[in-house]
mmCIF file of C-alpha atoms and ligand atoms in Angstrom:
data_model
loop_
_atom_site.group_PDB
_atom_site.id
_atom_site.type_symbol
_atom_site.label_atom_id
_atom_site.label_comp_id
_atom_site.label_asym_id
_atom_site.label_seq_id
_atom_site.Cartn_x
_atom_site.Cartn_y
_atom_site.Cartn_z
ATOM 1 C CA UNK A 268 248.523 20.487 167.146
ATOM 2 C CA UNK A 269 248.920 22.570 170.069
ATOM 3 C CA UNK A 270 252.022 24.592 169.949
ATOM 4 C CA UNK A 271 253.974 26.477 172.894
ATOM 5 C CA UNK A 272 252.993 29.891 171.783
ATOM 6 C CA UNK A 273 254.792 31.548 174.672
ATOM 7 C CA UNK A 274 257.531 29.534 174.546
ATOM 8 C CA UNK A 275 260.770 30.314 176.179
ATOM 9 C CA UNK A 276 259.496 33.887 176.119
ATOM 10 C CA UNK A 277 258.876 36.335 178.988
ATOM 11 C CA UNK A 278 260.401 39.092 180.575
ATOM 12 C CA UNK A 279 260.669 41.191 177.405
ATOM 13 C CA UNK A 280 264.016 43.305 177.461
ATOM 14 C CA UNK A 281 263.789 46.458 176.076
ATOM 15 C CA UNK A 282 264.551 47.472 172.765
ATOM 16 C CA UNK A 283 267.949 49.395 173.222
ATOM 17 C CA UNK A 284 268.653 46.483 175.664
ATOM 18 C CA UNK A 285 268.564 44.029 172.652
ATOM 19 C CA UNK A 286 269.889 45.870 170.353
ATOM 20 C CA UNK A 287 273.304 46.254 171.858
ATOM 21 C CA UNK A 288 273.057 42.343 172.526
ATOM 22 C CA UNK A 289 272.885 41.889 168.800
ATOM 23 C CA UNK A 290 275.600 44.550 167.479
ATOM 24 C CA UNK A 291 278.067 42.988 169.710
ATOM 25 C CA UNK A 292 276.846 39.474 168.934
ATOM 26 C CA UNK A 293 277.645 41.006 165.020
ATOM 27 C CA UNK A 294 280.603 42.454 166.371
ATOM 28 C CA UNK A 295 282.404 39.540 168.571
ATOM 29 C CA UNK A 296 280.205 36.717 167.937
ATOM 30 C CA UNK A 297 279.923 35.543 170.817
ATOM 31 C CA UNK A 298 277.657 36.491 174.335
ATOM 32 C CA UNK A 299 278.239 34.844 177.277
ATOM 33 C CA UNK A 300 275.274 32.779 178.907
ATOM 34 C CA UNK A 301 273.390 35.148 180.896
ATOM 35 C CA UNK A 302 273.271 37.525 177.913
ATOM 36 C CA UNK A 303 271.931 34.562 175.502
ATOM 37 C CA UNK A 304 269.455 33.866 178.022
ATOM 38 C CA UNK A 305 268.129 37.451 178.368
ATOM 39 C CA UNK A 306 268.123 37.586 174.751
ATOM 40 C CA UNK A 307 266.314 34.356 174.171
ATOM 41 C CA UNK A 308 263.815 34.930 176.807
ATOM 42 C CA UNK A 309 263.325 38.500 176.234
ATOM 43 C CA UNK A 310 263.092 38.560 172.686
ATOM 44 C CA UNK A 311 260.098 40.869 170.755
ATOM 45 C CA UNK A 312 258.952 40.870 167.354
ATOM 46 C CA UNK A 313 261.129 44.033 166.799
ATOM 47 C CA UNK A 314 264.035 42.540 167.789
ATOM 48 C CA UNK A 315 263.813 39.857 165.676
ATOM 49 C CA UNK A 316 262.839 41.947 163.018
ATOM 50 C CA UNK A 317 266.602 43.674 163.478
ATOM 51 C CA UNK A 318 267.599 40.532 163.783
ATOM 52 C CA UNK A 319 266.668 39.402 160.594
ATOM 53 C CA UNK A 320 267.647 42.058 158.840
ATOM 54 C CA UNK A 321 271.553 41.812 160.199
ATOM 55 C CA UNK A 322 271.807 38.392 159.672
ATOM 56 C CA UNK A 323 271.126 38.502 155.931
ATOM 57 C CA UNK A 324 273.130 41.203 155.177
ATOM 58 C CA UNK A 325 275.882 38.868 156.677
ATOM 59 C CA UNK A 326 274.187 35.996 154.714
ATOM 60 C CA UNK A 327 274.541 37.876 151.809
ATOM 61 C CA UNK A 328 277.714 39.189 151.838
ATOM 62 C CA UNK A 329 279.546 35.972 152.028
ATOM 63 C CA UNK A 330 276.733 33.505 150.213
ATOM 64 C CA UNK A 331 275.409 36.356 147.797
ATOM 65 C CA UNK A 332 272.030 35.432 147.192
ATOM 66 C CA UNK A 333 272.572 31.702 146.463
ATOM 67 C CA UNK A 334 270.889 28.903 147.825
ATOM 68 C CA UNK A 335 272.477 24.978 148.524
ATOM 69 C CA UNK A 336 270.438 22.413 148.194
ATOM 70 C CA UNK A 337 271.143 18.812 148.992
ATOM 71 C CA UNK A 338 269.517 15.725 147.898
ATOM 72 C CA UNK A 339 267.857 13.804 151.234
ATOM 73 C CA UNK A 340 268.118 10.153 150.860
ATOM 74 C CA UNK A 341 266.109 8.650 153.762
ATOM 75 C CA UNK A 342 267.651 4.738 153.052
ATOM 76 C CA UNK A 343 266.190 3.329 156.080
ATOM 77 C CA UNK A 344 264.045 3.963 158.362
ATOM 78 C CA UNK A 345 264.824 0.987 160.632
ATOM 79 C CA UNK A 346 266.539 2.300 163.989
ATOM 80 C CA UNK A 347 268.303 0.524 167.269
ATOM 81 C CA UNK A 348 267.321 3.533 169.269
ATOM 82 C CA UNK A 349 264.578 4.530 171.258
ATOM 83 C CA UNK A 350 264.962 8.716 171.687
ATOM 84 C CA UNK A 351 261.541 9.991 173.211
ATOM 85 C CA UNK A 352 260.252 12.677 170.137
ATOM 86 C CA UNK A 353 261.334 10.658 167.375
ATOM 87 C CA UNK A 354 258.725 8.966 164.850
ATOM 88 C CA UNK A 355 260.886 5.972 163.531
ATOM 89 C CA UNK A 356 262.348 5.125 167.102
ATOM 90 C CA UNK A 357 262.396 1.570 167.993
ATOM 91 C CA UNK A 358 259.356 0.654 170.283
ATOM 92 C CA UNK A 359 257.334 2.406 167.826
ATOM 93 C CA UNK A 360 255.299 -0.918 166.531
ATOM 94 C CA UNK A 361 253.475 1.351 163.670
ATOM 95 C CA UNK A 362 255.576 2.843 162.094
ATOM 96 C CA UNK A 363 255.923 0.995 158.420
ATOM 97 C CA UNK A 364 259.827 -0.316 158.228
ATOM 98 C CA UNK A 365 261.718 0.009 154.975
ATOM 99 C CA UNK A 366 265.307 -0.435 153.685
ATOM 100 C CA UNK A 367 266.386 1.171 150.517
ATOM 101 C CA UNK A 368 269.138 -1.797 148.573
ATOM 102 C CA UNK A 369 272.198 -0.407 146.987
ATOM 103 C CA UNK A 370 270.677 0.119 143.070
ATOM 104 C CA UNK A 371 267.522 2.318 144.849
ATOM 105 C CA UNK A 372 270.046 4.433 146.428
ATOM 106 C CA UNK A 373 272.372 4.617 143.582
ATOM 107 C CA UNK A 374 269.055 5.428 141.113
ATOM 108 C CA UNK A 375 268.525 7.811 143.925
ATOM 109 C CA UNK A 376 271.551 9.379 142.851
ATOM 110 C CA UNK A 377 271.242 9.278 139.826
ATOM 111 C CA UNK A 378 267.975 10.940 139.266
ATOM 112 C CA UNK A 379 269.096 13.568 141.655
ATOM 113 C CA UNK A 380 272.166 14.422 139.327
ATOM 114 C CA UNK A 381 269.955 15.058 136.803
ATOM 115 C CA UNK A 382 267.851 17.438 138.837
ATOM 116 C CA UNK A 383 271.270 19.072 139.554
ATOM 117 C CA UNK A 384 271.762 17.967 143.196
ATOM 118 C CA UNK A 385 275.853 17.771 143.783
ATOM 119 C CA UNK A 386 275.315 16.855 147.385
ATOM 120 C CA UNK A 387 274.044 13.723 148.309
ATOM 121 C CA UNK A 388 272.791 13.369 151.908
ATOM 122 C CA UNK A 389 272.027 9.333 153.061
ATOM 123 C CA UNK A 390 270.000 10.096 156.444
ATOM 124 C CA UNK A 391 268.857 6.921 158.334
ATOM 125 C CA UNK A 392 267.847 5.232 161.850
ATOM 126 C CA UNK A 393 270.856 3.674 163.071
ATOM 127 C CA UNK A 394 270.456 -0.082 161.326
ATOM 128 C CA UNK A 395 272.471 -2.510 161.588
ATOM 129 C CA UNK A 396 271.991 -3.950 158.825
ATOM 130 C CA UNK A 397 273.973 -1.836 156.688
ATOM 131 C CA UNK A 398 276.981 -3.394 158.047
ATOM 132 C CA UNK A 399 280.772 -1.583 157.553
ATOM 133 C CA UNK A 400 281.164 -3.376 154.348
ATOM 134 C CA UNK A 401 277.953 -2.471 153.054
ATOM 135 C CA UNK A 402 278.002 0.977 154.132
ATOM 136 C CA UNK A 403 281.401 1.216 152.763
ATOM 137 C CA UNK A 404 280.662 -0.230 149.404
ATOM 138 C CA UNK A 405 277.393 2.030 148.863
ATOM 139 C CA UNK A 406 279.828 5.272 149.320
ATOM 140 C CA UNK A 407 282.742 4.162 147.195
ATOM 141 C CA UNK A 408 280.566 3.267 144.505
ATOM 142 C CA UNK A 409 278.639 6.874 144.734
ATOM 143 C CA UNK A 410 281.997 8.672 145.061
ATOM 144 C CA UNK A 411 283.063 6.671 142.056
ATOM 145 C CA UNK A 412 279.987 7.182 139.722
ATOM 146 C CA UNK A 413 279.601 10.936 141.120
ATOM 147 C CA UNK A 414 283.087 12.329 141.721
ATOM 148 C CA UNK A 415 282.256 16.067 141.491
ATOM 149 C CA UNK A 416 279.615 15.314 144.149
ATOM 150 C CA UNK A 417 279.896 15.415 148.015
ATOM 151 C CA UNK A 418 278.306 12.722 149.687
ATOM 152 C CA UNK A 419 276.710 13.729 153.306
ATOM 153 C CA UNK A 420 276.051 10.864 155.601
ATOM 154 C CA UNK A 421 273.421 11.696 158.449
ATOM 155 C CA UNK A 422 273.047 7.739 160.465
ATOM 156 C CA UNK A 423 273.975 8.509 163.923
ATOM 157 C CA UNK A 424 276.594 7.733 166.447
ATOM 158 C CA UNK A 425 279.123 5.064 165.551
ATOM 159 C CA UNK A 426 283.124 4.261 166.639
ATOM 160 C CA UNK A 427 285.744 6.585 165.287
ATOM 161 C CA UNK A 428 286.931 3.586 162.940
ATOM 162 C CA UNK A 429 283.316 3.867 161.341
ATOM 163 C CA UNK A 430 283.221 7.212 161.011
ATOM 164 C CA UNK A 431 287.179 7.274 159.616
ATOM 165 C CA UNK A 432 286.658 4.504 157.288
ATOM 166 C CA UNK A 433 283.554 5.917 155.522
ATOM 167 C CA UNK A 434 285.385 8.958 155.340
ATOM 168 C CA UNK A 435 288.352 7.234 153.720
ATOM 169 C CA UNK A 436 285.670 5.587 151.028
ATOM 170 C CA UNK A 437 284.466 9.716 150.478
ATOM 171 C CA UNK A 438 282.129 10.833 152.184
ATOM 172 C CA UNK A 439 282.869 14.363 152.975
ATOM 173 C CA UNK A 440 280.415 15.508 155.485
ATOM 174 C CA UNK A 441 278.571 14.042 158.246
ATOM 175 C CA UNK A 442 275.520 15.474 160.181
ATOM 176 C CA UNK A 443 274.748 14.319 163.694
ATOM 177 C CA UNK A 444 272.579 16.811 165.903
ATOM 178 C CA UNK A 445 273.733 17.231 169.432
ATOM 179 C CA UNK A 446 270.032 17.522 169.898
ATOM 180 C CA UNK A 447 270.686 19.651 173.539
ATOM 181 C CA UNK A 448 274.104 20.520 175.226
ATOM 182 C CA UNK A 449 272.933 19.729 178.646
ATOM 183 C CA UNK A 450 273.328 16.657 179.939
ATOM 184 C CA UNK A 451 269.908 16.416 181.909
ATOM 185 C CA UNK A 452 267.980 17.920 179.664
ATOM 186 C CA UNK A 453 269.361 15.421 177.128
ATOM 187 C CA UNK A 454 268.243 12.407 179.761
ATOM 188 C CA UNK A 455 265.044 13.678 179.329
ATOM 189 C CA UNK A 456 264.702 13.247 175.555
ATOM 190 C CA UNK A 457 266.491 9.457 175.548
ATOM 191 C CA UNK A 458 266.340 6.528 176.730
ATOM 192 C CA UNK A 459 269.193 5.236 179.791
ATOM 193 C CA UNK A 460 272.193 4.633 177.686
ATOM 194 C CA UNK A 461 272.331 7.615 175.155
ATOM 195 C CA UNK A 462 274.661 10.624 176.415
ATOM 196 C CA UNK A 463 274.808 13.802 175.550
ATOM 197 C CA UNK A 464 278.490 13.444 176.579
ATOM 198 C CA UNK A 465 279.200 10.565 174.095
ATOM 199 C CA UNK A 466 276.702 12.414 171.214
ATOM 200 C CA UNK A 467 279.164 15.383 172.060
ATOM 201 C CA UNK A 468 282.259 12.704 171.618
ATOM 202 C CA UNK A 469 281.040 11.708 168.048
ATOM 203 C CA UNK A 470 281.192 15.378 166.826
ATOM 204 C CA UNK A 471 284.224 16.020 168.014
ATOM 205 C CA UNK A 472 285.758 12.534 166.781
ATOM 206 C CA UNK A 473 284.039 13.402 163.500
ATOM 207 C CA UNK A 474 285.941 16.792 163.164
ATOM 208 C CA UNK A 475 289.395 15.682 163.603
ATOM 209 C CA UNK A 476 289.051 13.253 160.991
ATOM 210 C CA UNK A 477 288.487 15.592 158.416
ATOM 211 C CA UNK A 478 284.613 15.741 157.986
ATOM 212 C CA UNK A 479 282.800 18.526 157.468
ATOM 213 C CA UNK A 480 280.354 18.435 160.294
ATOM 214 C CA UNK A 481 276.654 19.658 160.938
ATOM 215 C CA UNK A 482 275.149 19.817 164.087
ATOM 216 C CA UNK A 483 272.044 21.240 165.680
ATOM 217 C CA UNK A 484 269.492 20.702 167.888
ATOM 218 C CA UNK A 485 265.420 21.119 167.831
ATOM 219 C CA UNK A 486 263.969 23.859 169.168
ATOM 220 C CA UNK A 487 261.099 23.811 171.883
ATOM 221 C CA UNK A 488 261.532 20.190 172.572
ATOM 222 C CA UNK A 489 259.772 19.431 175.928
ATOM 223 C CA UNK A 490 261.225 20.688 178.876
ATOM 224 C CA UNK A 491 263.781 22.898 177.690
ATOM 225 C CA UNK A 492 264.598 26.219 178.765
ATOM 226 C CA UNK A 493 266.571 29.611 177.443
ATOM 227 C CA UNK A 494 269.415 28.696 179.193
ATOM 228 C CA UNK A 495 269.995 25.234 177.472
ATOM 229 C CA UNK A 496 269.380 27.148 174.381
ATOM 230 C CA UNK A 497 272.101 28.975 175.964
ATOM 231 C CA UNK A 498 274.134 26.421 176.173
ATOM 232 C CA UNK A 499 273.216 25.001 172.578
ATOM 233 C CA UNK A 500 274.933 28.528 171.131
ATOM 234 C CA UNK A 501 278.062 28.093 173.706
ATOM 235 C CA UNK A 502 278.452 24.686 172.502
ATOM 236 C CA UNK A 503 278.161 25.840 168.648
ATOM 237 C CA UNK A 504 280.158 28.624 169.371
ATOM 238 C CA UNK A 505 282.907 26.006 170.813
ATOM 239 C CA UNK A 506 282.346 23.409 167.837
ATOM 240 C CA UNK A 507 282.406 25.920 165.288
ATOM 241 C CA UNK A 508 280.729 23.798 162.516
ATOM 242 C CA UNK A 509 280.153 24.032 159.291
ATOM 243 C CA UNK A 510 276.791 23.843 159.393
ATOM 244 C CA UNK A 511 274.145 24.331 162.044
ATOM 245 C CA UNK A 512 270.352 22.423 161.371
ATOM 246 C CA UNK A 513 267.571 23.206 163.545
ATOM 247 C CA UNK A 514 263.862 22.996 163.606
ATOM 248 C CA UNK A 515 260.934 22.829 165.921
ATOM 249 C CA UNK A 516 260.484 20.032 167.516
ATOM 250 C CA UNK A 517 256.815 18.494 166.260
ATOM 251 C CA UNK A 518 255.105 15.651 168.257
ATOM 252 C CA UNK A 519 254.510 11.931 167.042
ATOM 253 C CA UNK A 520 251.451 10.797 168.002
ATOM 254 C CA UNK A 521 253.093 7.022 168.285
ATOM 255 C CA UNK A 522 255.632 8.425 170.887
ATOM 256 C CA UNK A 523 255.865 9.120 174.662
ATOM 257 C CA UNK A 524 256.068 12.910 173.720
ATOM 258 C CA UNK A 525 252.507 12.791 171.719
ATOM 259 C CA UNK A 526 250.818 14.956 173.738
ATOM 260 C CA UNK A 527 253.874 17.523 174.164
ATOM 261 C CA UNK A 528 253.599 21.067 172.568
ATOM 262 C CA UNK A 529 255.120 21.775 169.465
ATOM 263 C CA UNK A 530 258.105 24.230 169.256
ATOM 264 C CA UNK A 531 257.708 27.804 167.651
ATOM 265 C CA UNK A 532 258.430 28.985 163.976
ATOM 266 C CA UNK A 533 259.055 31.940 165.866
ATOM 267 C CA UNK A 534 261.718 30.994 168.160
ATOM 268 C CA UNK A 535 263.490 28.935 165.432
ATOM 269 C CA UNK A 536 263.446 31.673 163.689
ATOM 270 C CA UNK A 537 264.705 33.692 166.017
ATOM 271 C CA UNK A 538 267.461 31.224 166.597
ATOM 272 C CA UNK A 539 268.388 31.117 163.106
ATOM 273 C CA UNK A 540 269.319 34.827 163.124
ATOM 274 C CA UNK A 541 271.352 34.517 165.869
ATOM 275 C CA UNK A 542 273.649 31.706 164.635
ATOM 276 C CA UNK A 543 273.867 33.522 161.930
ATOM 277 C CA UNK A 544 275.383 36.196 163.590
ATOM 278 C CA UNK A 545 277.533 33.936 165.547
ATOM 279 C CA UNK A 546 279.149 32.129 162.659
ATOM 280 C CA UNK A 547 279.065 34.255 159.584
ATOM 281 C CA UNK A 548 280.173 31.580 157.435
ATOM 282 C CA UNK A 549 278.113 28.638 158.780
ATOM 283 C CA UNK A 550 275.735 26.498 156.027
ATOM 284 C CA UNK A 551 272.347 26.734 157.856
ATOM 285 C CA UNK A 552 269.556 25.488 155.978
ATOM 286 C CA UNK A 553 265.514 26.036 156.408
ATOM 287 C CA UNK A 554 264.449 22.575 157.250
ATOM 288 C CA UNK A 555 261.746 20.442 156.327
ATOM 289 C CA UNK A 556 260.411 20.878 159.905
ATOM 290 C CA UNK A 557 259.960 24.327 159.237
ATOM 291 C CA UNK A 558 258.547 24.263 156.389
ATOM 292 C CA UNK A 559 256.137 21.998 158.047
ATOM 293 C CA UNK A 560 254.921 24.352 161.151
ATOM 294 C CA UNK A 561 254.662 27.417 158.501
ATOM 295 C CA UNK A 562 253.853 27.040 154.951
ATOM 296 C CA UNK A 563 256.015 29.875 154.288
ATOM 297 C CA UNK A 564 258.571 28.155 156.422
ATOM 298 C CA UNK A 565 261.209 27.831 154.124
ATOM 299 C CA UNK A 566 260.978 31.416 152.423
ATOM 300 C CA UNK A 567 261.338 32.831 156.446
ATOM 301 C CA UNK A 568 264.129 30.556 157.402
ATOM 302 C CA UNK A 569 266.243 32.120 154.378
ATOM 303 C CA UNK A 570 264.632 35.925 155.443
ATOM 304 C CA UNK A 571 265.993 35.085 158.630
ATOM 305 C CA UNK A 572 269.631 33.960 157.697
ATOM 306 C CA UNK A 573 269.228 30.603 155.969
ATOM 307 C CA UNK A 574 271.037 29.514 152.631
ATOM 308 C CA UNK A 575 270.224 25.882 152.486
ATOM 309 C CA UNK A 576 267.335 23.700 151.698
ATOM 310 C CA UNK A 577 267.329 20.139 151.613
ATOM 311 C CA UNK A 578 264.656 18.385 149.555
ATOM 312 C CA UNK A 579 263.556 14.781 149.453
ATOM 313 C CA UNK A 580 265.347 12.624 146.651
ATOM 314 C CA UNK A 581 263.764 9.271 148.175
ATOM 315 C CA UNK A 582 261.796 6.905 146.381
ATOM 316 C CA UNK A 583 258.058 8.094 146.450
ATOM 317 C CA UNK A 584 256.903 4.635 147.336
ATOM 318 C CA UNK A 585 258.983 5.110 150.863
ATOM 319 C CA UNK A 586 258.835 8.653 151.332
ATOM 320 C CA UNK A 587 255.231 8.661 153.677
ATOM 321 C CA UNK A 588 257.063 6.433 155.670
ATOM 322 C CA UNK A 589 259.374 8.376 157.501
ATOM 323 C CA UNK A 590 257.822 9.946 159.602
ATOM 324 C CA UNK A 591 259.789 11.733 162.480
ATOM 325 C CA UNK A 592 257.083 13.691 163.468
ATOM 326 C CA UNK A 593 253.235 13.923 162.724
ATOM 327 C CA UNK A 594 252.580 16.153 159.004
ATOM 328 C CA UNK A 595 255.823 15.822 158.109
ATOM 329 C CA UNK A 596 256.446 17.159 154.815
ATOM 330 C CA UNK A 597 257.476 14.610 151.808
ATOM 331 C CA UNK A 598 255.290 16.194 148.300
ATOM 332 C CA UNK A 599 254.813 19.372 146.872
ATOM 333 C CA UNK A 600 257.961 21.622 146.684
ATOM 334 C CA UNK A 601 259.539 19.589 149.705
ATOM 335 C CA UNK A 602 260.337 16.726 146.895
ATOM 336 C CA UNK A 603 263.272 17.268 144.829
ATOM 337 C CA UNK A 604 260.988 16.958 141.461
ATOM 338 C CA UNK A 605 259.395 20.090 142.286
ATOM 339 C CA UNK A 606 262.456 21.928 142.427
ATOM 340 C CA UNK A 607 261.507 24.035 139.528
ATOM 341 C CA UNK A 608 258.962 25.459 142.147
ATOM 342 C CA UNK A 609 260.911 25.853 144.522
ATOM 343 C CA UNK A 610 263.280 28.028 142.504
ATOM 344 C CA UNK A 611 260.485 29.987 141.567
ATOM 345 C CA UNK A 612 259.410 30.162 145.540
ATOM 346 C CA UNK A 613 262.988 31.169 146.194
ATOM 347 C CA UNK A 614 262.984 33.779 142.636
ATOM 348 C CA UNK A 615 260.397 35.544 144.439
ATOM 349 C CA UNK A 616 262.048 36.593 147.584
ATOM 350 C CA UNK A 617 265.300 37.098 145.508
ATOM 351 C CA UNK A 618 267.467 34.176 145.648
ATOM 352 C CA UNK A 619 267.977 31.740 143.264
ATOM 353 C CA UNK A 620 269.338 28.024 143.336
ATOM 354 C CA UNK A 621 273.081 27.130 142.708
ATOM 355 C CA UNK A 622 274.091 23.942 141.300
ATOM 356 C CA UNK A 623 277.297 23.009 143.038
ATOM 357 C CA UNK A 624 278.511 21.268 146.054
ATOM 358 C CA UNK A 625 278.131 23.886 148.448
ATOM 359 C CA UNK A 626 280.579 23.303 150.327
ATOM 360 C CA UNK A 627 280.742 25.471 153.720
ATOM 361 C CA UNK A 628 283.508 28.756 153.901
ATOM 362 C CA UNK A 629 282.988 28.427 157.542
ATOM 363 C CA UNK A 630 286.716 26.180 157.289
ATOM 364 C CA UNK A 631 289.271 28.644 159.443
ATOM 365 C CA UNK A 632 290.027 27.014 162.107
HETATM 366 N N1 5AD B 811 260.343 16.851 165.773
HETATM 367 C C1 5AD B 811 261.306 17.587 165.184
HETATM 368 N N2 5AD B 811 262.501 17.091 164.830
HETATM 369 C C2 5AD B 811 262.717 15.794 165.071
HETATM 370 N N3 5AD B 811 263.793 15.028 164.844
HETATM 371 C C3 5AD B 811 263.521 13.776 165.249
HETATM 372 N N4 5AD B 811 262.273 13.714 165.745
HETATM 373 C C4 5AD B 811 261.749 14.960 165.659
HETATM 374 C C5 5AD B 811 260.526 15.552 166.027
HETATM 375 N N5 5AD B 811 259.561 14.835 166.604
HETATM 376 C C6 5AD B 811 265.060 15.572 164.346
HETATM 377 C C7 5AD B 811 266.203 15.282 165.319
HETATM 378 C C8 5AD B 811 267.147 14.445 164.483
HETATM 379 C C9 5AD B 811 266.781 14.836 163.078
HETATM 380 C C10 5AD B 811 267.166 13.851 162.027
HETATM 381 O O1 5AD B 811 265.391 14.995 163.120
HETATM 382 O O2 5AD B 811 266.823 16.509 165.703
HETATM 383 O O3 5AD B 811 268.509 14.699 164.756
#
């Protein structure tokens, strides 16, 4: 896979330069845009090393050393849309369809309670077939089986009565990436019809109902710049969520972006230490993505700020076939079995697991 080694990054700023960029980042939490961009583009291997170093300490000091995790329920992998990077998306005639029935997700759920998951996350394409009244039924039946849970839903942009009436049958959180702030660059991911305006819409429709939200976006997706990553940390710092996912973007080799670099463990790293900095309180996980550009992907996302991981409670008979991106990770420690592991992965850089919700402190505003 190639990957865009020099991504994003040139006209190195010099140490002192950066520095100062990141105390006051720490300080005031926020930059404005041209300062984001210098410190994006000009970034070094020291700096990010200070960084790092910041941003747990600020980790740390309101998470401790725990880690969230959340159970991933991929329930479907059918989808209406067509977004250019994305493995499952419509026009994609290879990819191997599957729908999970009520009882699968429910023994999902149940398994994962066991394992002592307390968050639930259903992530899916955005199918139709799980109609209001279905959706609505799966979640008051988990919320009823699994009260001392929160149940996550990740399945895309829908109308505010969607959104408000899942949220009246429990679901608590809902994760929707804005993907990219700027409108063009957005255009150049999807398909005629999807807007980063109305994606922006959804998030903000999700927030005054009461949800706690995550957003995100991917980092080095084709054609983007430092100053849309710019924009991406205005916008967060605007949203103020309470939690932030990104990841590299990673080609599918069924999709128009195939041949398209991959996106740096470097720069998402880089980015994860400053939204750290940015909003102290924020859940930010170390996603699968990650963990599939860097074996030690996951350990370095929580080095650089991370305190969430999210592994995969789906069946195993579905869980090769969803596939966002080429490699993607589904076995070893990324399945929620091997959770034992992963403590043990997480023992040895000095955090350990919680079992509980997790819910986010980032909740003053
Ligand atoms: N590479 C990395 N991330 C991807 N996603 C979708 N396709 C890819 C890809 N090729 C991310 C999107 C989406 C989330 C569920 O997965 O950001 O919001």
């Amino acid at each position: 896979m190639k990957t865009n080694n020099s991504e994003n990054r040139d006209r190195n700023i010099p140490f002192s330069k950066g520095k100062e960029l990141i105390d006051r980042l720490a300080q005031e939490h926020s930059l404005t845009r041209e300062e984001w961009t210098a410190l994006i583009r000009g970034r070094t291997p020291e700096l990010a090393e200070y960084l790092f170093e910041k941003a747990r300490a600020v980790r740390i000091r309101h998470y401790g050393h725990d880690i969230y995790i959340r159970g991933l329920i991929e329930f479907t992998n059918y989808c209406r849309n067509d977004c250019y990077y994305c493995g499952i998306r419509k026009s994609n005639r290879n990819a191997v369809r599957y729908r999970l029935t009520k009882e699968q997700i429910l023994s999902c759920c149940s398994k994962g309670y066991r394992l002592g998951f307390r968050t639930f996350v259903l992530q899916g394409g955005e199918d139709g077939w799980y109609t209001p009244e279905r959706m609505t039924d799966i979640i008051a039946e988990i919320h009823a089986s699994w009260p001392d849970c929160a149940i996550t839903l990740s399945i895309g942009e829908l109308s505010r009565a969607e959104y408000l009436q899942y949220f009246e049958a429990g679901a608590d959180r809902f994760l929707l990436r804005h993907e990219t702030f700027d409108a063009d660059h957005y255009s150049r991911l999807h398909p005629p019809g999807l807007t980063a305006a109305h994606r922006q819409k959804c998030l903000w429709n999700l927030k005054e109902i009461g949800y706690q939200v995550g957003t995100g976006f991917m980092v080095g997706s084709p054609y983007q710049t430092a100053e849309n990553l710019a924009d991406d940390m205005l916008f967060l710092r605007k949203l103020n969520p309470h939690m932030v996912g990104i990841g590299p973007f990673i080609p599918h080799h069924d999709t128009p972006f195939a041949g398209k670099p991959a996106g740096t463990a470097e720069l998402t790293l880089f980015m994860l230490g400053l939204i750290r900095l940015m909003i102290p309180r924020v859940l930010l996980p170390a996603t699968t993505a990650l963990g599939t550009i860097l074996p030690d992907g996951r350990e370095r996302g929580i080095l650089a700020g991370a305190n969430v991981v999210m592994p995969n409670l789906s069946p195993e008979q579905v869980r090769g076939n969803y596939l966002l991106y080429d490699n993607k990770l589904c076995t070893g420690d990324e399945a929620a079995e091997s959770l034992q592991s992963l403590s043990r992965r997480m023992e040895a850089i000095g955090y350990r697991i919680a079992v509980s919700r997790g819910d986010s402190l980032n909740t003053d505003f």
